[in-house]
GROMACS .gro file of C-alpha atoms in nm:
model
  466
    1UNK     CA    1   3.844   2.324  -3.244
    2UNK     CA    2   4.195   2.231  -3.113
    3UNK     CA    3   4.172   2.445  -2.802
    4UNK     CA    4   3.883   2.363  -2.676
    5UNK     CA    5   3.922   1.955  -2.693
    6UNK     CA    6   4.304   2.077  -2.519
    7UNK     CA    7   4.035   2.273  -2.262
    8UNK     CA    8   3.759   1.986  -2.200
    9UNK     CA    9   4.069   1.717  -2.142
   10UNK     CA   10   4.227   1.929  -1.946
   11UNK     CA   11   3.828   1.982  -1.688
   12UNK     CA   12   3.832   1.561  -1.795
   13UNK     CA   13   4.243   1.541  -1.613
   14UNK     CA   14   4.075   1.666  -1.325
   15UNK     CA   15   3.811   1.502  -1.290
   16UNK     CA   16   4.026   1.149  -1.341
   17UNK     CA   17   4.218   1.288  -1.073
   18UNK     CA   18   3.932   1.308  -0.838
   19UNK     CA   19   3.822   0.925  -1.016
   20UNK     CA   20   4.180   0.813  -0.877
   21UNK     CA   21   4.175   0.946  -0.537
   22UNK     CA   22   3.837   0.690  -0.467
   23UNK     CA   23   3.564   0.483  -0.656
   24UNK     CA   24   3.297   0.724  -0.518
   25UNK     CA   25   2.908   0.581  -0.594
   26UNK     CA   26   2.628   0.764  -0.680
   27UNK     CA   27   2.278   0.778  -0.636
   28UNK     CA   28   2.207   0.943  -0.912
   29UNK     CA   29   1.818   1.046  -0.980
   30UNK     CA   30   1.805   1.140  -1.415
   31UNK     CA   31   1.491   1.374  -1.517
   32UNK     CA   32   1.340   1.449  -1.795
   33UNK     CA   33   0.995   1.453  -1.966
   34UNK     CA   34   1.075   1.269  -2.272
   35UNK     CA   35   1.137   0.916  -2.211
   36UNK     CA   36   0.963   0.544  -2.317
   37UNK     CA   37   0.752   0.487  -2.438
   38UNK     CA   38   0.761   0.809  -2.643
   39UNK     CA   39   1.119   0.716  -2.934
   40UNK     CA   40   1.408   0.974  -2.977
   41UNK     CA   41   1.694   1.083  -2.931
   42UNK     CA   42   1.708   1.181  -2.561
   43UNK     CA   43   1.517   0.929  -2.421
   44UNK     CA   44   1.739   0.617  -2.615
   45UNK     CA   45   2.056   0.961  -2.473
   46UNK     CA   46   1.863   0.795  -2.127
   47UNK     CA   47   1.798   0.453  -2.106
   48UNK     CA   48   2.176   0.408  -2.187
   49UNK     CA   49   2.398   0.595  -2.033
   50UNK     CA   50   2.197   0.483  -1.694
   51UNK     CA   51   2.237   0.086  -1.850
   52UNK     CA   52   2.601   0.183  -1.775
   53UNK     CA   53   2.614   0.331  -1.522
   54UNK     CA   54   2.426   0.053  -1.310
   55UNK     CA   55   2.714  -0.182  -1.483
   56UNK     CA   56   2.975   0.023  -1.339
   57UNK     CA   57   2.786  -0.024  -0.959
   58UNK     CA   58   2.603   0.358  -0.907
   59UNK     CA   59   2.151   0.374  -0.803
   60UNK     CA   60   2.026   0.455  -1.108
   61UNK     CA   61   1.612   0.608  -1.108
   62UNK     CA   62   1.447   0.769  -1.392
   63UNK     CA   63   1.127   1.069  -1.312
   64UNK     CA   64   0.919   1.104  -1.627
   65UNK     CA   65   0.540   1.156  -1.643
   66UNK     CA   66   0.308   0.931  -1.733
   67UNK     CA   67   0.260   0.788  -2.092
   68UNK     CA   68  -0.072   0.681  -2.149
   69UNK     CA   69  -0.178   0.442  -1.840
   70UNK     CA   70   0.156   0.365  -1.862
   71UNK     CA   71   0.166   0.523  -1.454
   72UNK     CA   72   0.306   0.412  -1.143
   73UNK     CA   73   0.687   0.252  -1.054
   74UNK     CA   74   0.769   0.029  -1.339
   75UNK     CA   75   1.093  -0.186  -1.353
   76UNK     CA   76   1.284  -0.219  -1.693
   77UNK     CA   77   1.608  -0.337  -1.755
   78UNK     CA   78   1.864  -0.389  -1.488
   79UNK     CA   79   1.577  -0.313  -1.203
   80UNK     CA   80   1.653   0.017  -1.372
   81UNK     CA   81   1.387   0.207  -1.173
   82UNK     CA   82   1.130   0.412  -1.341
   83UNK     CA   83   0.881   0.670  -1.190
   84UNK     CA   84   0.587   0.728  -1.426
   85UNK     CA   85   0.463   1.069  -1.251
   86UNK     CA   86   0.028   1.157  -1.253
   87UNK     CA   87   0.151   1.474  -1.474
   88UNK     CA   88  -0.092   1.540  -1.815
   89UNK     CA   89   0.122   1.655  -2.118
   90UNK     CA   90   0.089   2.097  -2.179
   91UNK     CA   91   0.300   2.056  -2.549
   92UNK     CA   92   0.492   1.827  -2.700
   93UNK     CA   93   0.540   1.557  -2.438
   94UNK     CA   94   0.583   1.791  -2.214
   95UNK     CA   95   0.408   1.908  -1.865
   96UNK     CA   96   0.332   2.237  -1.760
   97UNK     CA   97   0.648   2.413  -1.576
   98UNK     CA   98   0.369   2.472  -1.279
   99UNK     CA   99   0.756   2.471  -1.059
  100UNK     CA  100   0.569   2.428  -0.713
  101UNK     CA  101   0.312   2.108  -0.735
  102UNK     CA  102   0.625   1.877  -0.823
  103UNK     CA  103   0.808   1.978  -0.505
  104UNK     CA  104   0.584   1.717  -0.259
  105UNK     CA  105   0.638   1.458  -0.516
  106UNK     CA  106   1.031   1.517  -0.677
  107UNK     CA  107   1.102   1.533  -0.221
  108UNK     CA  108   0.897   1.236  -0.178
  109UNK     CA  109   1.133   1.061  -0.424
  110UNK     CA  110   1.494   1.241  -0.341
  111UNK     CA  111   1.437   1.104   0.045
  112UNK     CA  112   1.317   0.761  -0.054
  113UNK     CA  113   1.569   0.711  -0.301
  114UNK     CA  114   1.898   0.878  -0.102
  115UNK     CA  115   1.926   1.072  -0.406
  116UNK     CA  116   2.276   1.230  -0.390
  117UNK     CA  117   2.268   1.443  -0.762
  118UNK     CA  118   1.965   1.513  -0.994
  119UNK     CA  119   2.072   1.457  -1.345
  120UNK     CA  120   1.793   1.730  -1.535
  121UNK     CA  121   1.770   1.676  -1.938
  122UNK     CA  122   1.705   1.915  -2.187
  123UNK     CA  123   1.545   2.293  -2.189
  124UNK     CA  124   1.161   2.181  -2.268
  125UNK     CA  125   1.155   1.944  -2.008
  126UNK     CA  126   0.965   2.178  -1.766
  127UNK     CA  127   0.963   1.841  -1.499
  128UNK     CA  128   1.350   1.894  -1.569
  129UNK     CA  129   1.305   2.240  -1.460
  130UNK     CA  130   1.118   2.175  -1.186
  131UNK     CA  131   1.356   1.868  -1.013
  132UNK     CA  132   1.679   2.109  -1.020
  133UNK     CA  133   1.570   2.384  -0.773
  134UNK     CA  134   1.387   2.125  -0.609
  135UNK     CA  135   1.720   1.959  -0.560
  136UNK     CA  136   1.930   2.311  -0.537
  137UNK     CA  137   1.640   2.402  -0.244
  138UNK     CA  138   1.720   2.034  -0.066
  139UNK     CA  139   2.062   2.089  -0.109
  140UNK     CA  140   2.110   1.778  -0.317
  141UNK     CA  141   2.358   1.841  -0.595
  142UNK     CA  142   2.329   1.874  -0.961
  143UNK     CA  143   2.390   1.828  -1.313
  144UNK     CA  144   2.280   1.949  -1.640
  145UNK     CA  145   2.262   1.763  -1.968
  146UNK     CA  146   2.100   2.019  -2.282
  147UNK     CA  147   2.047   1.811  -2.644
  148UNK     CA  148   1.964   2.079  -2.821
  149UNK     CA  149   1.974   2.362  -3.024
  150UNK     CA  150   1.788   2.735  -2.981
  151UNK     CA  151   1.790   3.017  -3.126
  152UNK     CA  152   1.758   3.357  -2.979
  153UNK     CA  153   1.502   3.593  -3.192
  154UNK     CA  154   1.189   3.465  -3.233
  155UNK     CA  155   0.953   3.507  -2.873
  156UNK     CA  156   0.954   3.088  -2.806
  157UNK     CA  157   1.335   3.140  -2.792
  158UNK     CA  158   1.309   3.380  -2.556
  159UNK     CA  159   1.119   3.258  -2.326
  160UNK     CA  160   1.272   2.979  -2.294
  161UNK     CA  161   1.625   3.094  -2.285
  162UNK     CA  162   1.526   3.278  -1.987
  163UNK     CA  163   1.371   2.954  -1.783
  164UNK     CA  164   1.731   2.803  -1.873
  165UNK     CA  165   1.925   3.106  -1.756
  166UNK     CA  166   1.713   3.049  -1.411
  167UNK     CA  167   1.774   2.658  -1.387
  168UNK     CA  168   2.200   2.697  -1.480
  169UNK     CA  169   2.219   2.996  -1.170
  170UNK     CA  170   2.324   2.744  -0.987
  171UNK     CA  171   2.397   2.376  -1.141
  172UNK     CA  172   2.678   2.214  -1.043
  173UNK     CA  173   2.771   2.143  -1.424
  174UNK     CA  174   2.672   2.128  -1.765
  175UNK     CA  175   2.725   1.853  -2.025
  176UNK     CA  176   2.685   1.888  -2.365
  177UNK     CA  177   2.663   1.674  -2.641
  178UNK     CA  178   2.846   1.887  -2.932
  179UNK     CA  179   3.050   2.177  -2.956
  180UNK     CA  180   2.841   2.384  -3.131
  181UNK     CA  181   2.629   2.289  -2.867
  182UNK     CA  182   2.839   2.419  -2.574
  183UNK     CA  183   2.931   2.774  -2.760
  184UNK     CA  184   2.524   2.812  -2.757
  185UNK     CA  185   2.379   2.709  -2.448
  186UNK     CA  186   2.657   2.981  -2.302
  187UNK     CA  187   2.551   3.256  -2.469
  188UNK     CA  188   2.171   3.164  -2.416
  189UNK     CA  189   2.291   3.050  -2.029
  190UNK     CA  190   2.477   3.269  -1.906
  191UNK     CA  191   2.748   3.025  -1.799
  192UNK     CA  192   3.120   3.057  -1.836
  193UNK     CA  193   3.268   2.755  -2.075
  194UNK     CA  194   3.435   2.613  -1.757
  195UNK     CA  195   3.105   2.439  -1.625
  196UNK     CA  196   3.030   2.258  -1.903
  197UNK     CA  197   3.164   1.965  -2.070
  198UNK     CA  198   3.143   1.772  -2.399
  199UNK     CA  199   3.053   1.456  -2.363
  200UNK     CA  200   2.882   1.299  -2.760
  201UNK     CA  201   2.555   1.094  -2.761
  202UNK     CA  202   2.638   0.748  -2.865
  203UNK     CA  203   2.494   0.409  -3.009
  204UNK     CA  204   2.483   0.053  -2.917
  205UNK     CA  205   2.658  -0.090  -3.198
  206UNK     CA  206   2.629  -0.490  -3.182
  207UNK     CA  207   2.223  -0.397  -3.227
  208UNK     CA  208   2.304  -0.184  -3.521
  209UNK     CA  209   2.469  -0.450  -3.786
  210UNK     CA  210   2.548  -0.414  -4.162
  211UNK     CA  211   2.321  -0.765  -4.334
  212UNK     CA  212   2.349  -0.617  -4.695
  213UNK     CA  213   2.045  -0.917  -4.826
  214UNK     CA  214   1.892  -0.730  -4.713
  215UNK     CA  215   1.847  -0.481  -4.976
  216UNK     CA  216   1.622  -0.427  -5.322
  217UNK     CA  217   1.900  -0.545  -5.544
  218UNK     CA  218   1.723  -0.335  -5.833
  219UNK     CA  219   1.701   0.013  -5.666
  220UNK     CA  220   1.876   0.152  -5.413
  221UNK     CA  221   1.630   0.288  -5.127
  222UNK     CA  222   1.665   0.621  -4.844
  223UNK     CA  223   1.554   0.569  -4.571
  224UNK     CA  224   1.469   0.906  -4.332
  225UNK     CA  225   1.373   0.786  -3.998
  226UNK     CA  226   1.262   1.101  -3.796
  227UNK     CA  227   1.055   1.299  -3.626
  228UNK     CA  228   0.803   1.452  -3.943
  229UNK     CA  229   0.836   1.810  -3.727
  230UNK     CA  230   0.890   2.130  -3.924
  231UNK     CA  231   1.261   2.129  -3.739
  232UNK     CA  232   1.400   1.785  -3.843
  233UNK     CA  233   1.350   1.977  -4.218
  234UNK     CA  234   1.064   1.786  -4.315
  235UNK     CA  235   0.899   2.068  -4.557
  236UNK     CA  236   1.246   1.997  -4.759
  237UNK     CA  237   1.185   1.669  -4.788
  238UNK     CA  238   0.895   1.699  -4.913
  239UNK     CA  239   0.993   1.852  -5.199
  240UNK     CA  240   1.383   1.685  -5.241
  241UNK     CA  241   1.102   1.346  -5.278
  242UNK     CA  242   0.943   1.541  -5.550
  243UNK     CA  243   1.297   1.606  -5.749
  244UNK     CA  244   1.489   1.263  -5.678
  245UNK     CA  245   1.181   1.079  -5.806
  246UNK     CA  246   1.123   1.227  -6.153
  247UNK     CA  247   1.518   1.233  -6.103
  248UNK     CA  248   1.633   0.872  -6.041
  249UNK     CA  249   1.298   0.631  -6.113
  250UNK     CA  250   1.520   0.370  -5.986
  251UNK     CA  251   1.558   0.530  -5.590
  252UNK     CA  252   1.281   0.430  -5.302
  253UNK     CA  253   1.231   0.629  -5.032
  254UNK     CA  254   1.128   0.472  -4.663
  255UNK     CA  255   1.037   0.709  -4.450
  256UNK     CA  256   1.017   0.662  -4.036
  257UNK     CA  257   0.856   0.826  -3.808
  258UNK     CA  258   0.529   1.071  -3.719
  259UNK     CA  259   0.453   1.374  -3.594
  260UNK     CA  260   0.245   1.666  -3.760
  261UNK     CA  261   0.455   1.689  -4.102
  262UNK     CA  262   0.300   1.348  -4.215
  263UNK     CA  263   0.010   1.457  -4.386
  264UNK     CA  264   0.211   1.672  -4.572
  265UNK     CA  265   0.392   1.420  -4.689
  266UNK     CA  266   0.052   1.229  -4.773
  267UNK     CA  267  -0.034   1.468  -4.963
  268UNK     CA  268   0.214   1.505  -5.175
  269UNK     CA  269   0.243   1.110  -5.265
  270UNK     CA  270  -0.122   1.164  -5.287
  271UNK     CA  271  -0.092   1.481  -5.550
  272UNK     CA  272   0.181   1.366  -5.692
  273UNK     CA  273   0.181   1.022  -5.719
  274UNK     CA  274   0.491   0.844  -5.544
  275UNK     CA  275   0.295   0.588  -5.347
  276UNK     CA  276   0.534   0.291  -5.631
  277UNK     CA  277   0.869   0.499  -5.510
  278UNK     CA  278   0.784   0.659  -5.136
  279UNK     CA  279   0.644   0.395  -4.845
  280UNK     CA  280   0.582   0.621  -4.488
  281UNK     CA  281   0.593   0.381  -4.238
  282UNK     CA  282   0.473   0.552  -3.925
  283UNK     CA  283   0.605   0.541  -3.553
  284UNK     CA  284   0.887   0.270  -3.524
  285UNK     CA  285   0.952   0.108  -3.253
  286UNK     CA  286   1.338   0.121  -3.148
  287UNK     CA  287   1.390  -0.242  -3.136
  288UNK     CA  288   1.264  -0.235  -3.501
  289UNK     CA  289   1.460   0.068  -3.627
  290UNK     CA  290   1.777  -0.175  -3.722
  291UNK     CA  291   1.593  -0.380  -3.856
  292UNK     CA  292   1.466  -0.044  -4.159
  293UNK     CA  293   1.786   0.059  -4.126
  294UNK     CA  294   1.964  -0.248  -4.291
  295UNK     CA  295   1.725  -0.232  -4.633
  296UNK     CA  296   1.912   0.110  -4.710
  297UNK     CA  297   2.180   0.200  -4.873
  298UNK     CA  298   2.115   0.562  -4.859
  299UNK     CA  299   2.055   0.760  -4.528
  300UNK     CA  300   1.904   1.092  -4.526
  301UNK     CA  301   1.869   1.390  -4.265
  302UNK     CA  302   1.689   1.675  -4.366
  303UNK     CA  303   1.723   1.855  -4.001
  304UNK     CA  304   1.713   2.235  -4.002
  305UNK     CA  305   1.870   2.233  -3.651
  306UNK     CA  306   2.071   1.969  -3.488
  307UNK     CA  307   2.290   1.952  -3.170
  308UNK     CA  308   2.399   1.622  -3.224
  309UNK     CA  309   2.223   1.330  -3.495
  310UNK     CA  310   2.224   0.900  -3.337
  311UNK     CA  311   2.051   0.868  -3.601
  312UNK     CA  312   2.307   0.947  -3.820
  313UNK     CA  313   2.599   0.674  -3.582
  314UNK     CA  314   2.255   0.484  -3.617
  315UNK     CA  315   2.240   0.440  -4.014
  316UNK     CA  316   2.668   0.459  -4.043
  317UNK     CA  317   2.695   0.166  -3.816
  318UNK     CA  318   2.466  -0.004  -4.029
  319UNK     CA  319   2.655   0.028  -4.273
  320UNK     CA  320   2.471   0.331  -4.482
  321UNK     CA  321   2.604   0.621  -4.710
  322UNK     CA  322   2.493   0.923  -4.491
  323UNK     CA  323   2.384   1.233  -4.689
  324UNK     CA  324   2.301   1.571  -4.422
  325UNK     CA  325   2.188   1.910  -4.346
  326UNK     CA  326   2.562   2.058  -4.227
  327UNK     CA  327   2.348   2.286  -3.927
  328UNK     CA  328   2.447   2.242  -3.501
  329UNK     CA  329   2.666   2.008  -3.426
  330UNK     CA  330   2.667   1.748  -3.723
  331UNK     CA  331   2.998   1.797  -3.885
  332UNK     CA  332   3.128   1.650  -3.563
  333UNK     CA  333   2.939   1.347  -3.583
  334UNK     CA  334   3.086   1.183  -3.833
  335UNK     CA  335   3.471   1.203  -4.029
  336UNK     CA  336   3.438   1.383  -4.399
  337UNK     CA  337   3.459   1.083  -4.638
  338UNK     CA  338   3.176   0.928  -4.409
  339UNK     CA  339   2.951   1.184  -4.487
  340UNK     CA  340   2.828   1.419  -4.758
  341UNK     CA  341   2.710   1.734  -4.522
  342UNK     CA  342   2.479   1.997  -4.821
  343UNK     CA  343   2.330   2.297  -4.687
  344UNK     CA  344   1.955   2.333  -4.606
  345UNK     CA  345   1.805   2.377  -4.893
  346UNK     CA  346   1.643   2.139  -5.173
  347UNK     CA  347   1.873   2.222  -5.461
  348UNK     CA  348   2.213   2.110  -5.207
  349UNK     CA  349   2.065   1.857  -5.086
  350UNK     CA  350   1.957   1.678  -5.402
  351UNK     CA  351   2.288   1.772  -5.556
  352UNK     CA  352   2.454   1.525  -5.226
  353UNK     CA  353   2.242   1.252  -5.229
  354UNK     CA  354   2.323   1.263  -5.637
  355UNK     CA  355   2.694   1.234  -5.564
  356UNK     CA  356   2.630   0.939  -5.300
  357UNK     CA  357   2.381   0.781  -5.592
  358UNK     CA  358   2.681   0.865  -5.846
  359UNK     CA  359   2.959   0.675  -5.542
  360UNK     CA  360   2.758   0.359  -5.510
  361UNK     CA  361   2.734   0.267  -5.865
  362UNK     CA  362   3.076   0.336  -5.922
  363UNK     CA  363   3.157   0.101  -5.636
  364UNK     CA  364   3.361   0.403  -5.448
  365UNK     CA  365   3.181   0.409  -5.155
  366UNK     CA  366   3.311   0.257  -4.807
  367UNK     CA  367   3.144  -0.059  -4.772
  368UNK     CA  368   2.897  -0.090  -4.493
  369UNK     CA  369   3.129  -0.359  -4.232
  370UNK     CA  370   3.399  -0.069  -4.256
  371UNK     CA  371   3.152   0.196  -4.250
  372UNK     CA  372   3.024  -0.038  -3.863
  373UNK     CA  373   3.374  -0.162  -3.760
  374UNK     CA  374   3.456   0.322  -3.702
  375UNK     CA  375   3.139   0.407  -3.563
  376UNK     CA  376   3.222   0.096  -3.301
  377UNK     CA  377   3.512   0.225  -3.223
  378UNK     CA  378   3.451   0.580  -3.268
  379UNK     CA  379   3.099   0.579  -2.974
  380UNK     CA  380   3.100   0.359  -2.736
  381UNK     CA  381   2.820   0.290  -2.456
  382UNK     CA  382   3.078   0.205  -2.198
  383UNK     CA  383   3.293   0.537  -2.210
  384UNK     CA  384   3.037   0.737  -2.245
  385UNK     CA  385   2.924   0.674  -1.885
  386UNK     CA  386   3.283   0.697  -1.778
  387UNK     CA  387   3.343   0.996  -1.846
  388UNK     CA  388   2.995   1.127  -1.817
  389UNK     CA  389   3.088   0.956  -1.359
  390UNK     CA  390   3.398   1.166  -1.400
  391UNK     CA  391   3.190   1.436  -1.439
  392UNK     CA  392   2.982   1.361  -1.158
  393UNK     CA  393   3.312   1.288  -0.908
  394UNK     CA  394   3.373   1.668  -1.008
  395UNK     CA  395   3.036   1.762  -0.909
  396UNK     CA  396   2.986   1.592  -0.559
  397UNK     CA  397   3.354   1.765  -0.410
  398UNK     CA  398   3.172   2.096  -0.446
  399UNK     CA  399   3.109   2.322  -0.175
  400UNK     CA  400   2.713   2.299  -0.067
  401UNK     CA  401   2.629   2.656  -0.165
  402UNK     CA  402   2.330   2.754   0.076
  403UNK     CA  403   2.005   3.003   0.047
  404UNK     CA  404   2.233   3.337   0.006
  405UNK     CA  405   2.478   3.240  -0.165
  406UNK     CA  406   2.239   3.104  -0.479
  407UNK     CA  407   2.045   3.433  -0.359
  408UNK     CA  408   2.264   3.592  -0.483
  409UNK     CA  409   2.409   3.432  -0.810
  410UNK     CA  410   1.977   3.490  -0.911
  411UNK     CA  411   2.021   3.876  -0.846
  412UNK     CA  412   2.315   3.887  -1.125
  413UNK     CA  413   2.119   3.796  -1.358
  414UNK     CA  414   1.915   4.169  -1.426
  415UNK     CA  415   1.705   4.407  -1.142
  416UNK     CA  416   1.427   4.249  -1.289
  417UNK     CA  417   1.469   3.891  -1.379
  418UNK     CA  418   1.677   3.934  -1.111
  419UNK     CA  419   1.449   3.972  -0.849
  420UNK     CA  420   1.177   3.751  -0.945
  421UNK     CA  421   1.417   3.437  -0.953
  422UNK     CA  422   1.521   3.538  -0.593
  423UNK     CA  423   1.114   3.573  -0.543
  424UNK     CA  424   1.048   3.213  -0.710
  425UNK     CA  425   1.373   2.982  -0.499
  426UNK     CA  426   1.217   3.197  -0.144
  427UNK     CA  427   0.850   3.060  -0.199
  428UNK     CA  428   0.966   2.738  -0.304
  429UNK     CA  429   1.204   2.751   0.047
  430UNK     CA  430   0.945   2.837   0.197
  431UNK     CA  431   0.707   2.534   0.047
  432UNK     CA  432   1.016   2.302   0.173
  433UNK     CA  433   0.987   2.367   0.539
  434UNK     CA  434   0.643   2.350   0.534
  435UNK     CA  435   0.640   2.032   0.441
  436UNK     CA  436   0.917   1.915   0.593
  437UNK     CA  437   0.689   2.030   0.930
  438UNK     CA  438   0.353   1.834   0.768
  439UNK     CA  439   0.536   1.493   0.691
  440UNK     CA  440   0.937   1.528   0.857
  441UNK     CA  441   1.217   1.348   0.693
  442UNK     CA  442   1.231   1.077   0.957
  443UNK     CA  443   0.877   0.950   0.871
  444UNK     CA  444   0.943   0.884   0.444
  445UNK     CA  445   1.071   0.517   0.451
  446UNK     CA  446   1.377   0.468   0.238
  447UNK     CA  447   1.398   0.229  -0.061
  448UNK     CA  448   1.676  -0.073   0.004
  449UNK     CA  449   1.920   0.007  -0.251
  450UNK     CA  450   1.887  -0.334  -0.466
  451UNK     CA  451   2.143  -0.251  -0.743
  452UNK     CA  452   2.390  -0.183  -0.459
  453UNK     CA  453   2.363  -0.485  -0.243
  454UNK     CA  454   2.433  -0.729  -0.584
  455UNK     CA  455   2.762  -0.569  -0.656
  456UNK     CA  456   2.880  -0.632  -0.273
  457UNK     CA  457   2.726  -0.962  -0.304
  458UNK     CA  458   2.951  -1.006  -0.670
  459UNK     CA  459   3.278  -0.933  -0.550
  460UNK     CA  460   3.198  -1.150  -0.229
  461UNK     CA  461   3.115  -1.365  -0.419
  462UNK     CA  462   3.456  -1.315  -0.674
  463UNK     CA  463   3.689  -1.291  -0.328
  464UNK     CA  464   3.606  -1.621  -0.245
  465UNK     CA  465   3.659  -1.777  -0.576
  466UNK     CA  466   4.009  -1.651  -0.532
   0.00000   0.00000   0.00000
């Protein structure tokens, strides 16, 4: 672990040297299928990082697919522009990987917004993979952030990993949210470890403050906030509910989230008559998450795989004791005295929940306000944005790769896969030349950079006052 941290620090120092030469502003396009109004860790990461990058003077636009009636261009806090593209969802909020059909509209957006860097998020986002391919074709620098862990054996993982391998072949730099995720990405994407920076998620601690007055005095409340899907261990949770509710009559569960496994929890509550001890809230808006968390004493995470769990640090910031499965990057999230780690089995999780309950009853658990202060010092979005900016600066000084260099890299991916990758990239180049002939770049209107103008105006006013 120490060696990995040292290597990462050395790369960040190198990036800091680039940063010290001159303050460089970037026009950044964040691309991902997962964004608001959808709720999740990736969505929150993109929004918070974008806000902090805007604060640091960069131009940021976000590209995602439409959500119901939310289509076209929308503006969020601090004039953050979001393009909701009219695309149909294929699977779990991800669009169909069509590759070429997204080229005309993404080319138009990149040129209109004068994008200098495309930052894609998530292997499972087809829109992200398309955008990185098109950015490479247009000669725009690219950065990719991996938020998840994947296996190697099942058919779905094999296909996903091959898509990732294609995407990462010509990407400039990669960011992973944990060291475990970094090692997983190196193996899956067959990339050099020195290309990857480890930058964790963070939490807006000011929005997740403890409030002990909201807790029930005569009960111990366990909170679960998660997508109700198999990967989040909801099958484990269903069996845990039966055991814990029977063993501890004074325990009360609050479960927030939605997904296909919600039916399983409803059936368990109905069959074992647990509705007196279990409350299913359904989908929760992100602004309401804190109001749910402060009602709890213990936060339970039953994930079967997790690169970095934002929900854990949000709960810790609200002062809850954390019980979690010891999987993926979870052990890197909090110090040992702030988290109870269990194996992903019912028996182990029940034992750790019992230990957390015992520590609370004996008064030896860390106080909510101490938990909040420690999380506030450990995780900060402004610090994450500063570290990400260094990666951008390092990426911006890298030489451009022409089509021949990109083809050579694709050919190293294997005798069959390499040729397929080259064919896809060449067709993309031909389509780009056709689009340039149909609608030349000079005929596309350029969007004024209001954010940059506002920062310059602010600085000029400050200098006048001085």
